[in-house]
mmCIF file of C-alpha atoms in Angstrom:
data_model
loop_
_atom_site.group_PDB
_atom_site.id
_atom_site.type_symbol
_atom_site.label_atom_id
_atom_site.label_comp_id
_atom_site.label_asym_id
_atom_site.label_seq_id
_atom_site.Cartn_x
_atom_site.Cartn_y
_atom_site.Cartn_z
ATOM 1 C CA MET W 1 0.002 -0.004 -0.010
ATOM 2 C CA THR W 2 1.372 3.432 -0.978
ATOM 3 C CA SER W 3 1.612 6.337 1.501
ATOM 4 C CA THR W 4 -1.253 8.135 -0.311
ATOM 5 C CA GLU W 5 -3.510 5.084 -0.034
ATOM 6 C CA SER W 6 -2.677 4.684 3.676
ATOM 7 C CA LYS W 7 -3.545 8.368 4.282
ATOM 8 C CA ILE W 8 -6.895 7.870 2.515
ATOM 9 C CA GLU W 9 -7.565 4.756 4.624
ATOM 10 C CA THR W 10 -6.699 6.697 7.816
ATOM 11 C CA LYS W 11 -9.103 9.481 6.815
ATOM 12 C CA LYS W 12 -11.831 6.940 6.045
ATOM 13 C CA SER W 13 -11.400 5.187 9.397
ATOM 14 C CA PHE W 14 -11.397 8.601 11.172
ATOM 15 C CA PHE W 15 -14.679 9.711 9.608
ATOM 16 C CA SER W 16 -16.261 6.268 10.010
ATOM 17 C CA ASN W 17 -15.733 6.527 13.789
ATOM 18 C CA LEU W 18 -19.175 6.976 15.414
ATOM 19 C CA THR W 19 -17.906 9.501 17.981
ATOM 20 C CA VAL W 20 -16.404 11.708 15.261
ATOM 21 C CA GLN W 21 -19.624 11.493 13.210
ATOM 22 C CA ILE W 22 -21.705 12.537 16.212
ATOM 23 C CA LEU W 23 -19.418 15.493 17.033
ATOM 24 C CA ILE W 24 -19.593 16.670 13.407
ATOM 25 C CA ALA W 25 -23.398 16.255 13.510
ATOM 26 C CA MET W 26 -23.597 18.393 16.680
ATOM 27 C CA ILE W 27 -21.556 21.199 15.112
ATOM 28 C CA LEU W 28 -23.548 21.121 11.839
ATOM 29 C CA GLY W 29 -26.832 20.984 13.782
ATOM 30 C CA ALA W 30 -25.853 24.016 15.869
ATOM 31 C CA ILE W 31 -24.782 25.987 12.755
ATOM 32 C CA LEU W 32 -28.038 25.167 10.915
ATOM 33 C CA GLY W 33 -30.182 25.936 13.988
ATOM 34 C CA ILE W 34 -28.481 29.314 14.595
ATOM 35 C CA PHE W 35 -28.814 30.189 10.877
ATOM 36 C CA ILE W 36 -32.565 29.420 10.935
ATOM 37 C CA HIS W 37 -33.055 31.343 14.191
ATOM 38 C CA ASN W 38 -31.261 34.457 12.852
ATOM 39 C CA ASN W 39 -32.728 34.523 9.322
ATOM 40 C CA TYR W 40 -36.335 33.348 9.617
ATOM 41 C CA SER W 41 -39.422 34.437 11.523
ATOM 42 C CA GLU W 42 -40.286 32.915 14.905
ATOM 43 C CA GLU W 43 -43.197 30.954 13.389
ATOM 44 C CA ALA W 44 -41.032 29.560 10.560
ATOM 45 C CA ALA W 45 -38.285 28.618 13.038
ATOM 46 C CA LYS W 46 -40.799 26.795 15.264
ATOM 47 C CA GLU W 47 -42.157 24.904 12.253
ATOM 48 C CA PHE W 48 -38.622 24.000 11.141
ATOM 49 C CA SER W 49 -37.764 22.887 14.692
ATOM 50 C CA GLY W 50 -40.811 20.623 14.812
ATOM 51 C CA TYR W 51 -39.845 18.921 11.553
ATOM 52 C CA ILE W 52 -36.077 18.602 12.175
ATOM 53 C CA LYS W 53 -36.645 17.210 15.687
ATOM 54 C CA MET W 54 -38.436 14.281 14.052
ATOM 55 C CA LEU W 55 -34.967 12.950 13.187
ATOM 56 C CA ALA W 56 -34.147 12.770 16.874
ATOM 57 C CA THR W 57 -37.574 11.283 17.645
ATOM 58 C CA VAL W 58 -37.046 8.534 15.063
ATOM 59 C CA PHE W 59 -33.633 7.689 16.524
ATOM 60 C CA ILE W 60 -34.881 7.617 20.133
ATOM 61 C CA ARG W 61 -37.903 5.507 19.153
ATOM 62 C CA LEU W 62 -35.618 3.033 17.357
ATOM 63 C CA VAL W 63 -33.598 2.713 20.556
ATOM 64 C CA GLN W 64 -36.759 2.406 22.699
ATOM 65 C CA MET W 65 -37.877 -0.388 20.374
ATOM 66 C CA ILE W 66 -34.817 -2.393 21.497
ATOM 67 C CA ILE W 67 -34.738 -1.616 25.237
ATOM 68 C CA SER W 68 -37.524 -3.908 26.508
ATOM 69 C CA PRO W 69 -36.386 -7.113 24.766
ATOM 70 C CA LEU W 70 -32.748 -6.315 25.597
ATOM 71 C CA VAL W 71 -33.417 -5.757 29.318
ATOM 72 C CA PHE W 72 -35.610 -8.846 29.618
ATOM 73 C CA THR W 73 -33.392 -11.295 27.708
ATOM 74 C CA THR W 74 -30.035 -10.163 29.112
ATOM 75 C CA LEU W 75 -31.292 -9.873 32.701
ATOM 76 C CA VAL W 76 -32.989 -13.308 32.725
ATOM 77 C CA VAL W 77 -29.911 -14.935 31.177
ATOM 78 C CA GLY W 78 -27.637 -13.061 33.604
ATOM 79 C CA ILE W 79 -29.608 -14.188 36.679
ATOM 80 C CA ALA W 80 -29.838 -17.757 35.387
ATOM 81 C CA LYS W 81 -26.032 -17.703 34.996
ATOM 82 C CA LEU W 82 -25.594 -16.299 38.514
ATOM 83 C CA GLY W 83 -27.399 -19.411 39.569
ATOM 84 C CA ASP W 84 -29.072 -18.739 42.922
ATOM 85 C CA ILE W 85 -30.837 -16.222 45.156
ATOM 86 C CA LYS W 86 -27.683 -15.734 47.294
ATOM 87 C CA SER W 87 -25.656 -14.492 44.308
ATOM 88 C CA VAL W 88 -28.457 -12.201 43.159
ATOM 89 C CA GLY W 89 -28.892 -10.874 46.713
ATOM 90 C CA ARG W 90 -25.148 -10.293 47.151
ATOM 91 C CA ILE W 91 -24.721 -8.378 43.887
ATOM 92 C CA GLY W 92 -28.030 -6.556 44.383
ATOM 93 C CA GLY W 93 -26.900 -5.521 47.884
ATOM 94 C CA LYS W 94 -23.601 -4.148 46.561
ATOM 95 C CA ALA W 95 -25.464 -2.359 43.742
ATOM 96 C CA MET W 96 -27.963 -0.694 46.049
ATOM 97 C CA ALA W 97 -25.231 0.328 48.524
ATOM 98 C CA TRP W 98 -23.349 1.997 45.650
ATOM 99 C CA PHE W 99 -26.479 3.619 44.178
ATOM 100 C CA PHE W 100 -27.663 5.147 47.458
ATOM 101 C CA THR W 101 -24.175 6.374 48.411
ATOM 102 C CA ALA W 102 -23.641 7.942 44.963
ATOM 103 C CA SER W 103 -27.119 9.511 45.059
ATOM 104 C CA PHE W 104 -26.543 10.963 48.518
ATOM 105 C CA ILE W 105 -23.188 12.495 47.528
ATOM 106 C CA SER W 106 -24.715 13.901 44.278
ATOM 107 C CA LEU W 107 -27.531 15.523 46.266
ATOM 108 C CA LEU W 108 -25.003 16.948 48.763
ATOM 109 C CA ILE W 109 -22.916 18.464 45.950
ATOM 110 C CA GLY W 110 -26.011 20.184 44.519
ATOM 111 C CA MET W 111 -26.986 21.470 47.999
ATOM 112 C CA PHE W 112 -23.463 22.665 48.742
ATOM 113 C CA TRP W 113 -22.995 24.769 45.592
ATOM 114 C CA VAL W 114 -26.482 26.302 45.526
ATOM 115 C CA ASN W 115 -25.868 27.521 49.107
ATOM 116 C CA ILE W 116 -22.377 28.809 48.334
ATOM 117 C CA LEU W 117 -23.194 30.557 45.020
ATOM 118 C CA HIS W 118 -26.835 31.658 45.683
ATOM 119 C CA PRO W 119 -27.871 31.692 41.982
ATOM 120 C CA GLY W 120 -31.519 32.442 42.859
ATOM 121 C CA THR W 121 -30.927 35.411 45.146
ATOM 122 C CA GLY W 122 -32.041 38.748 43.649
ATOM 123 C CA LEU W 123 -33.551 37.147 40.524
ATOM 124 C CA GLN W 124 -36.148 39.253 38.696
ATOM 125 C CA LEU W 125 -39.386 37.280 38.454
ATOM 126 C CA SER W 126 -41.507 39.761 36.439
ATOM 127 C CA ASN W 127 -40.671 38.303 33.011
ATOM 128 C CA ILE W 128 -41.391 34.672 33.883
ATOM 129 C CA ASP W 129 -44.371 33.043 32.128
ATOM 130 C CA VAL W 130 -45.813 30.804 34.833
ATOM 131 C CA SER W 131 -48.157 29.056 32.372
ATOM 132 C CA THR W 132 -45.175 27.211 30.858
ATOM 133 C CA ALA W 133 -44.936 25.119 34.035
ATOM 134 C CA THR W 134 -48.493 23.742 33.712
ATOM 135 C CA GLU W 135 -47.398 20.513 32.011
ATOM 136 C CA VAL W 136 -45.028 19.654 34.866
ATOM 137 C CA THR W 137 -47.238 20.819 37.755
ATOM 138 C CA GLU W 138 -50.151 18.734 36.439
ATOM 139 C CA LYS W 139 -47.988 15.607 36.667
ATOM 140 C CA THR W 140 -47.075 16.353 40.301
ATOM 141 C CA GLN W 141 -50.747 16.156 41.307
ATOM 142 C CA SER W 142 -50.686 12.396 40.658
ATOM 143 C CA PHE W 143 -47.290 12.053 42.366
ATOM 144 C CA SER W 144 -48.012 10.135 45.594
ATOM 145 C CA ALA W 145 -46.702 7.169 47.606
ATOM 146 C CA GLN W 146 -49.467 4.975 46.178
ATOM 147 C CA ASN W 147 -48.606 5.910 42.586
ATOM 148 C CA PHE W 148 -44.909 5.461 43.369
ATOM 149 C CA ILE W 149 -45.482 1.829 44.459
ATOM 150 C CA GLU W 150 -47.776 1.216 41.483
ATOM 151 C CA HIS W 151 -45.061 2.535 39.197
ATOM 152 C CA ILE W 152 -42.509 0.076 40.598
ATOM 153 C CA ILE W 153 -44.582 -3.144 40.611
ATOM 154 C CA PRO W 154 -45.797 -4.262 37.169
ATOM 155 C CA LYS W 155 -49.477 -5.008 36.721
ATOM 156 C CA SER W 156 -48.660 -6.672 33.410
ATOM 157 C CA ILE W 157 -45.290 -7.446 31.871
ATOM 158 C CA VAL W 158 -46.773 -6.751 28.430
ATOM 159 C CA GLU W 159 -47.899 -3.283 29.566
ATOM 160 C CA ALA W 160 -44.484 -2.660 31.194
ATOM 161 C CA MET W 161 -42.696 -3.595 27.976
ATOM 162 C CA ALA W 162 -45.070 -1.524 25.853
ATOM 163 C CA ASN W 163 -44.328 1.527 28.011
ATOM 164 C CA ASN W 164 -40.588 0.755 28.407
ATOM 165 C CA GLU W 165 -40.906 0.803 32.192
ATOM 166 C CA ILE W 166 -37.382 -0.411 32.907
ATOM 167 C CA LEU W 167 -37.831 -0.945 36.656
ATOM 168 C CA GLN W 168 -41.042 -2.956 36.161
ATOM 169 C CA ILE W 169 -39.314 -5.133 33.543
ATOM 170 C CA VAL W 170 -36.434 -5.613 35.999
ATOM 171 C CA ILE W 171 -38.830 -6.813 38.752
ATOM 172 C CA PHE W 172 -40.472 -9.357 36.423
ATOM 173 C CA SER W 173 -37.133 -10.488 34.966
ATOM 174 C CA ILE W 174 -35.644 -11.094 38.411
ATOM 175 C CA PHE W 175 -38.570 -13.367 39.376
ATOM 176 C CA PHE W 176 -38.449 -15.108 35.980
ATOM 177 C CA GLY W 177 -34.653 -15.571 36.127
ATOM 178 C CA LEU W 178 -34.684 -16.925 39.698
ATOM 179 C CA ALA W 179 -37.517 -19.330 38.839
ATOM 180 C CA ALA W 180 -35.607 -20.539 35.766
ATOM 181 C CA ALA W 181 -32.382 -20.984 37.759
ATOM 182 C CA SER W 182 -34.194 -23.005 40.471
ATOM 183 C CA LEU W 183 -35.483 -25.502 37.895
ATOM 184 C CA GLY W 184 -31.930 -26.340 36.755
ATOM 185 C CA ASP W 185 -31.226 -28.176 33.477
ATOM 186 C CA PHE W 186 -34.938 -28.343 32.612
ATOM 187 C CA THR W 187 -34.910 -24.641 31.649
ATOM 188 C CA LYS W 188 -31.618 -24.692 29.689
ATOM 189 C CA PRO W 189 -33.379 -24.623 26.259
ATOM 190 C CA VAL W 190 -35.333 -21.499 27.281
ATOM 191 C CA ILE W 191 -32.221 -19.756 28.659
ATOM 192 C CA ASN W 192 -30.220 -20.667 25.522
ATOM 193 C CA ALA W 193 -33.019 -19.285 23.331
ATOM 194 C CA LEU W 194 -33.108 -16.028 25.332
ATOM 195 C CA ASP W 195 -29.293 -15.833 25.190
ATOM 196 C CA LYS W 196 -29.376 -16.108 21.379
ATOM 197 C CA THR W 197 -32.215 -13.547 21.267
ATOM 198 C CA SER W 198 -30.126 -11.081 23.314
ATOM 199 C CA HIS W 199 -27.263 -11.418 20.816
ATOM 200 C CA ILE W 200 -29.679 -10.735 17.943
ATOM 201 C CA VAL W 201 -30.942 -7.619 19.749
ATOM 202 C CA LEU W 202 -27.352 -6.443 20.359
ATOM 203 C CA LYS W 203 -26.695 -6.866 16.634
ATOM 204 C CA MET W 204 -29.731 -4.645 16.023
ATOM 205 C CA VAL W 205 -28.036 -2.047 18.241
ATOM 206 C CA ASN W 206 -25.214 -1.756 15.681
ATOM 207 C CA TYR W 207 -27.733 -1.019 12.946
ATOM 208 C CA VAL W 208 -29.675 1.516 15.037
ATOM 209 C CA MET W 209 -26.524 3.351 16.161
ATOM 210 C CA LYS W 210 -25.655 4.170 12.546
ATOM 211 C CA PHE W 211 -28.611 6.566 12.735
ATOM 212 C CA ALA W 212 -27.257 8.276 15.911
ATOM 213 C CA PRO W 213 -25.448 11.183 14.155
ATOM 214 C CA ILE W 214 -28.642 12.040 12.211
ATOM 215 C CA GLY W 215 -30.679 11.921 15.435
ATOM 216 C CA VAL W 216 -28.197 14.148 17.286
ATOM 217 C CA PHE W 217 -28.117 16.559 14.298
ATOM 218 C CA GLY W 218 -31.931 16.876 14.410
ATOM 219 C CA ALA W 219 -32.029 17.356 18.188
ATOM 220 C CA ILE W 220 -29.376 20.088 18.253
ATOM 221 C CA ALA W 221 -30.691 21.933 15.161
ATOM 222 C CA GLY W 222 -34.240 21.876 16.558
ATOM 223 C CA VAL W 223 -33.193 23.437 19.874
ATOM 224 C CA PHE W 224 -30.929 26.150 18.432
ATOM 225 C CA ALA W 225 -33.583 27.145 15.870
ATOM 226 C CA ILE W 226 -36.033 28.282 18.570
ATOM 227 C CA ARG W 227 -33.676 29.374 21.360
ATOM 228 C CA ASP W 228 -31.711 32.607 21.384
ATOM 229 C CA LEU W 229 -28.647 31.203 23.095
ATOM 230 C CA ASN W 230 -27.027 34.615 23.802
ATOM 231 C CA GLU W 231 -30.184 35.944 25.473
ATOM 232 C CA LEU W 232 -30.659 32.702 27.440
ATOM 233 C CA LEU W 233 -27.089 32.645 28.706
ATOM 234 C CA LEU W 234 -27.234 36.329 29.723
ATOM 235 C CA THR W 235 -30.501 35.833 31.600
ATOM 236 C CA TYR W 236 -29.434 32.568 33.215
ATOM 237 C CA ALA W 237 -25.680 33.165 33.424
ATOM 238 C CA LYS W 238 -25.606 32.850 37.214
ATOM 239 C CA PHE W 239 -27.899 29.799 37.329
ATOM 240 C CA PHE W 240 -26.213 27.954 34.463
ATOM 241 C CA GLY W 241 -22.704 28.870 35.603
ATOM 242 C CA SER W 242 -23.453 27.651 39.144
ATOM 243 C CA PHE W 243 -25.004 24.467 37.731
ATOM 244 C CA LEU W 244 -21.850 23.820 35.648
ATOM 245 C CA VAL W 245 -19.694 24.256 38.749
ATOM 246 C CA GLY W 246 -21.840 21.661 40.526
ATOM 247 C CA ILE W 247 -21.890 19.144 37.686
ATOM 248 C CA SER W 248 -18.117 19.588 37.145
ATOM 249 C CA THR W 249 -17.541 18.839 40.856
ATOM 250 C CA LEU W 250 -19.656 15.685 40.490
ATOM 251 C CA TRP W 251 -17.643 14.609 37.418
ATOM 252 C CA LEU W 252 -14.384 15.157 39.305
ATOM 253 C CA PHE W 253 -15.702 13.088 42.208
ATOM 254 C CA LEU W 254 -16.885 10.250 39.929
ATOM 255 C CA LEU W 255 -13.591 10.205 38.014
ATOM 256 C CA MET W 256 -11.575 10.149 41.244
ATOM 257 C CA ILE W 257 -13.668 7.267 42.593
ATOM 258 C CA GLY W 258 -13.215 5.501 39.261
ATOM 259 C CA PHE W 259 -9.414 5.793 39.474
ATOM 260 C CA VAL W 260 -9.461 4.634 43.113
ATOM 261 C CA PHE W 261 -11.398 1.434 42.302
ATOM 262 C CA LEU W 262 -10.367 0.736 38.701
ATOM 263 C CA GLY W 263 -6.863 2.223 38.588
ATOM 264 C CA HIS W 264 -5.362 2.554 35.096
ATOM 265 C CA LYS W 265 -8.384 0.708 33.621
ATOM 266 C CA MET W 266 -10.453 3.857 34.190
ATOM 267 C CA LYS W 267 -8.853 5.419 31.110
ATOM 268 C CA THR W 268 -9.846 2.379 29.057
ATOM 269 C CA LEU W 269 -13.419 2.608 30.380
ATOM 270 C CA LEU W 270 -13.632 6.297 29.369
ATOM 271 C CA LYS W 271 -12.467 5.426 25.848
ATOM 272 C CA HIS W 272 -15.244 2.831 25.602
ATOM 273 C CA ILE W 273 -18.040 5.110 26.838
ATOM 274 C CA VAL W 274 -17.120 8.341 25.047
ATOM 275 C CA SER W 275 -19.593 7.588 22.235
ATOM 276 C CA PRO W 276 -22.542 6.848 24.602
ATOM 277 C CA LEU W 277 -21.657 10.006 26.579
ATOM 278 C CA ILE W 278 -21.847 12.196 23.492
ATOM 279 C CA ILE W 279 -25.091 10.610 22.275
ATOM 280 C CA ALA W 280 -26.672 11.157 25.721
ATOM 281 C CA PHE W 281 -25.400 14.762 25.692
ATOM 282 C CA GLY W 282 -26.748 15.476 22.191
ATOM 283 C CA THR W 283 -30.144 13.820 22.589
ATOM 284 C CA THR W 284 -30.648 14.670 26.326
ATOM 285 C CA SER W 285 -31.611 11.037 26.813
ATOM 286 C CA SER W 286 -29.576 8.558 28.836
ATOM 287 C CA GLU W 287 -32.165 5.959 27.778
ATOM 288 C CA ALA W 288 -31.077 6.464 24.137
ATOM 289 C CA VAL W 289 -27.658 4.928 24.901
ATOM 290 C CA PHE W 290 -28.768 2.008 27.080
ATOM 291 C CA PRO W 291 -28.177 -0.666 24.377
ATOM 292 C CA LYS W 292 -24.904 0.919 23.219
ATOM 293 C CA LEU W 293 -23.682 1.223 26.812
ATOM 294 C CA THR W 294 -24.496 -2.453 27.426
ATOM 295 C CA GLU W 295 -22.378 -3.396 24.413
ATOM 296 C CA GLU W 296 -19.438 -1.105 25.343
ATOM 297 C CA LEU W 297 -19.267 -2.303 28.971
ATOM 298 C CA GLU W 298 -19.105 -5.927 27.783
ATOM 299 C CA ARG W 299 -16.332 -4.916 25.384
ATOM 300 C CA PHE W 300 -14.539 -3.228 28.273
ATOM 301 C CA GLY W 301 -14.459 -6.632 29.983
ATOM 302 C CA VAL W 302 -17.353 -6.645 32.454
ATOM 303 C CA LYS W 303 -19.121 -10.046 32.281
ATOM 304 C CA ASP W 304 -22.510 -9.985 30.532
ATOM 305 C CA LYS W 305 -24.319 -11.340 33.614
ATOM 306 C CA ILE W 306 -23.087 -8.373 35.694
ATOM 307 C CA VAL W 307 -23.866 -5.796 32.984
ATOM 308 C CA SER W 308 -27.339 -7.208 32.391
ATOM 309 C CA PHE W 309 -28.098 -7.102 36.110
ATOM 310 C CA MET W 310 -26.510 -3.765 37.029
ATOM 311 C CA LEU W 311 -27.448 -1.470 34.141
ATOM 312 C CA PRO W 312 -31.252 -1.840 34.298
ATOM 313 C CA LEU W 313 -31.086 -1.308 38.090
ATOM 314 C CA GLY W 314 -28.792 1.676 37.591
ATOM 315 C CA TYR W 315 -31.151 3.309 35.112
ATOM 316 C CA SER W 316 -33.856 3.208 37.792
ATOM 317 C CA PHE W 317 -31.844 3.947 40.942
ATOM 318 C CA ASN W 318 -28.564 5.611 39.948
ATOM 319 C CA LEU W 319 -29.121 8.877 38.061
ATOM 320 C CA ASP W 320 -26.283 10.926 39.583
ATOM 321 C CA GLY W 321 -26.583 13.980 37.313
ATOM 322 C CA SER W 322 -30.353 14.224 37.875
ATOM 323 C CA MET W 323 -29.882 13.850 41.653
ATOM 324 C CA MET W 324 -27.381 16.721 41.824
ATOM 325 C CA TYR W 325 -29.779 18.907 39.790
ATOM 326 C CA MET W 326 -32.765 18.149 42.020
ATOM 327 C CA THR W 327 -31.393 19.708 45.228
ATOM 328 C CA PHE W 328 -29.791 22.497 43.208
ATOM 329 C CA ALA W 329 -33.012 23.409 41.384
ATOM 330 C CA SER W 330 -35.306 23.037 44.433
ATOM 331 C CA ILE W 331 -33.230 25.364 46.621
ATOM 332 C CA PHE W 332 -32.681 27.743 43.666
ATOM 333 C CA ILE W 333 -36.466 28.198 43.347
ATOM 334 C CA ALA W 334 -36.720 28.785 47.118
ATOM 335 C CA GLN W 335 -33.978 31.458 46.857
ATOM 336 C CA ALA W 336 -35.745 33.122 43.920
ATOM 337 C CA TYR W 337 -39.013 33.407 45.889
ATOM 338 C CA GLY W 338 -37.279 34.465 49.093
ATOM 339 C CA VAL W 339 -38.290 31.271 50.966
ATOM 340 C CA HIS W 340 -35.768 30.706 53.752
ATOM 341 C CA LEU W 341 -34.763 27.067 54.271
ATOM 342 C CA ASP W 342 -32.606 26.369 57.308
ATOM 343 C CA MET W 343 -30.032 23.562 57.207
ATOM 344 C CA PRO W 344 -32.185 20.920 58.998
ATOM 345 C CA THR W 345 -35.005 21.628 56.478
ATOM 346 C CA GLN W 346 -32.568 21.324 53.547
ATOM 347 C CA LEU W 347 -31.247 18.010 54.874
ATOM 348 C CA THR W 348 -34.836 16.788 55.240
ATOM 349 C CA MET W 349 -35.451 17.834 51.639
ATOM 350 C CA LEU W 350 -32.338 15.909 50.612
ATOM 351 C CA PHE W 351 -33.648 12.676 52.160
ATOM 352 C CA VAL W 352 -37.107 13.230 50.642
ATOM 353 C CA LEU W 353 -35.500 13.638 47.205
ATOM 354 C CA MET W 354 -33.382 10.522 47.818
ATOM 355 C CA LEU W 355 -36.540 8.415 48.267
ATOM 356 C CA THR W 356 -39.009 10.049 45.849
ATOM 357 C CA SER W 357 -36.561 10.081 42.930
ATOM 358 C CA LYS W 358 -36.023 6.306 42.910
ATOM 359 C CA GLY W 359 -37.755 4.293 40.256
ATOM 360 C CA ILE W 360 -39.265 7.072 38.152
ATOM 361 C CA ALA W 361 -36.735 6.964 35.322
ATOM 362 C CA GLY W 362 -39.501 6.285 32.790
ATOM 363 C CA VAL W 363 -41.502 9.394 33.745
ATOM 364 C CA PRO W 364 -41.115 12.164 31.117
ATOM 365 C CA ARG W 365 -39.134 15.127 32.560
ATOM 366 C CA ALA W 366 -38.735 13.080 35.732
ATOM 367 C CA SER W 367 -36.282 15.503 37.360
ATOM 368 C CA LEU W 368 -38.677 18.419 37.012
ATOM 369 C CA VAL W 369 -41.645 16.404 38.258
ATOM 370 C CA VAL W 370 -39.731 15.403 41.405
ATOM 371 C CA VAL W 371 -38.483 18.990 41.933
ATOM 372 C CA ALA W 372 -42.050 20.344 41.588
ATOM 373 C CA ALA W 373 -43.432 17.711 43.995
ATOM 374 C CA THR W 374 -40.667 18.451 46.526
ATOM 375 C CA CYS W 375 -41.289 22.207 46.297
ATOM 376 C CA GLY W 376 -44.954 21.545 47.079
ATOM 377 C CA MET W 377 -44.009 19.572 50.198
ATOM 378 C CA PHE W 378 -41.800 22.389 51.526
ATOM 379 C CA LYS W 379 -44.203 25.268 50.761
ATOM 380 C CA ILE W 380 -42.096 26.568 47.858
ATOM 381 C CA PRO W 381 -44.226 27.863 44.932
ATOM 382 C CA ILE W 382 -44.520 24.979 42.423
ATOM 383 C CA GLU W 383 -44.905 27.453 39.543
ATOM 384 C CA GLY W 384 -41.261 28.316 40.199
ATOM 385 C CA ILE W 385 -40.505 25.432 37.796
ATOM 386 C CA ALA W 386 -41.198 28.022 35.070
ATOM 387 C CA LEU W 387 -37.992 29.778 36.156
ATOM 388 C CA ILE W 388 -35.778 26.886 35.047
ATOM 389 C CA LEU W 389 -37.762 25.555 32.068
ATOM 390 C CA PRO W 390 -36.140 27.841 29.434
ATOM 391 C CA ILE W 391 -32.609 26.653 30.322
ATOM 392 C CA ASP W 392 -33.573 23.125 31.388
ATOM 393 C CA HIS W 393 -32.783 21.535 28.007
ATOM 394 C CA PHE W 394 -29.142 22.624 28.213
ATOM 395 C CA CYS W 395 -28.875 21.477 31.848
ATOM 396 C CA ASP W 396 -30.425 18.167 30.760
ATOM 397 C CA MET W 397 -27.615 17.615 28.251
ATOM 398 C CA PHE W 398 -25.079 17.599 31.099
ATOM 399 C CA ARG W 399 -27.377 15.630 33.437
ATOM 400 C CA SER W 400 -27.888 12.859 30.872
ATOM 401 C CA ALA W 401 -24.168 12.471 30.160
ATOM 402 C CA THR W 402 -23.438 12.385 33.917
ATOM 403 C CA ASN W 403 -26.086 9.673 34.426
ATOM 404 C CA VAL W 404 -24.332 7.547 31.781
ATOM 405 C CA LEU W 405 -20.918 8.028 33.426
ATOM 406 C CA GLY W 406 -22.330 7.131 36.859
ATOM 407 C CA ASN W 407 -23.959 3.921 35.622
ATOM 408 C CA ALA W 408 -20.906 2.826 33.611
ATOM 409 C CA LEU W 409 -18.738 3.364 36.685
ATOM 410 C CA ALA W 410 -21.123 1.540 39.065
ATOM 411 C CA THR W 411 -21.376 -1.464 36.736
ATOM 412 C CA SER W 412 -17.585 -1.676 36.242
ATOM 413 C CA VAL W 413 -16.774 -1.365 39.959
ATOM 414 C CA VAL W 414 -19.328 -3.979 41.026
ATOM 415 C CA GLY W 415 -17.986 -6.207 38.230
ATOM 416 C CA LYS W 416 -14.495 -5.838 39.714
ATOM 417 C CA TRP W 417 -15.772 -6.532 43.238
ATOM 418 C CA GLU W 418 -17.335 -9.740 41.915
ATOM 419 C CA LYS W 419 -14.078 -10.574 40.099
ATOM 420 C CA GLU W 420 -16.031 -10.548 36.860
#
């Protein structure tokens, strides 16, 4: 091969890299969105945004199409391979200990920085359109302990799969997997069939991920077409800047913990998950990378039975970025409305958020719903959600990527603890 041919091959392999394609798609999407916003009327920009966002919707729906069969097949096979209730209980115990510790620290980081930086103090409330919060506040009215339990326990596995309720599918799969394991060799044909099915679904992931750059392009272009970024950043400079300080602190903490437990392998893990991180960032959906993350963690070296058990649990119980945002946003709204919260009250709020946030990963705009419900409990005006709605999409980009990092780290560390 000549030097010219090798250069062409290098260029081809560079541009065929999914991460590179997604980064290019993000830049092109931002350029197109800004051009539309600056050169067309507000109505035309909104219409364009609606159409271009369909690309992102198609991509996310393609991923959602895969999630239910992937969670069910991999989790059942994983539990059957674990072999008994003791193993499931041991790994589940380690997982929950990690999840609750990580959640608590994430909430503390959010609480710490919102109290240090006071982004809500002195905020002008006159320009806020409270009606924009109606969609979220309506959802909080049905947010109760009874509905929380009903959301966790599946009434029907078919309904849970149809709605992509990950936690409900996990509950059913655990019972199914344990029952299959207890019957021994008799169930081997079923487990083998599900194992083969999971590999077929993972192959489908490769096909679906080829559409990821187009989906990210549509998502970014759609947002920039209807948002005046300069105006938004000026209005929300203090809030967004303080949020970035908080989320950066959480990233530093997660990376440090990763290096403590995984050592030099942490760098390898980051190389594997860079593509899922960027997809989650671009689409504001950690769910959109669930299948890809499953595949990358197995490539990293974590055994499939650990990945298939840990990731679905993590997606329900271990959303570190969202947790940090919840205390930050709740106390920000209190500051904006001049509602004084002493430290014991804030710590109570932290524990309330710790419990109410678990298991609602499938709820649209889950973070905002939990924040609104928590504000209601502590006599903070729920309509204050309208304060953060305009900038929430950009915060969600960072939250989603952080959730992916947290779950990849949790799965890898528990895999190491289990010597898997």
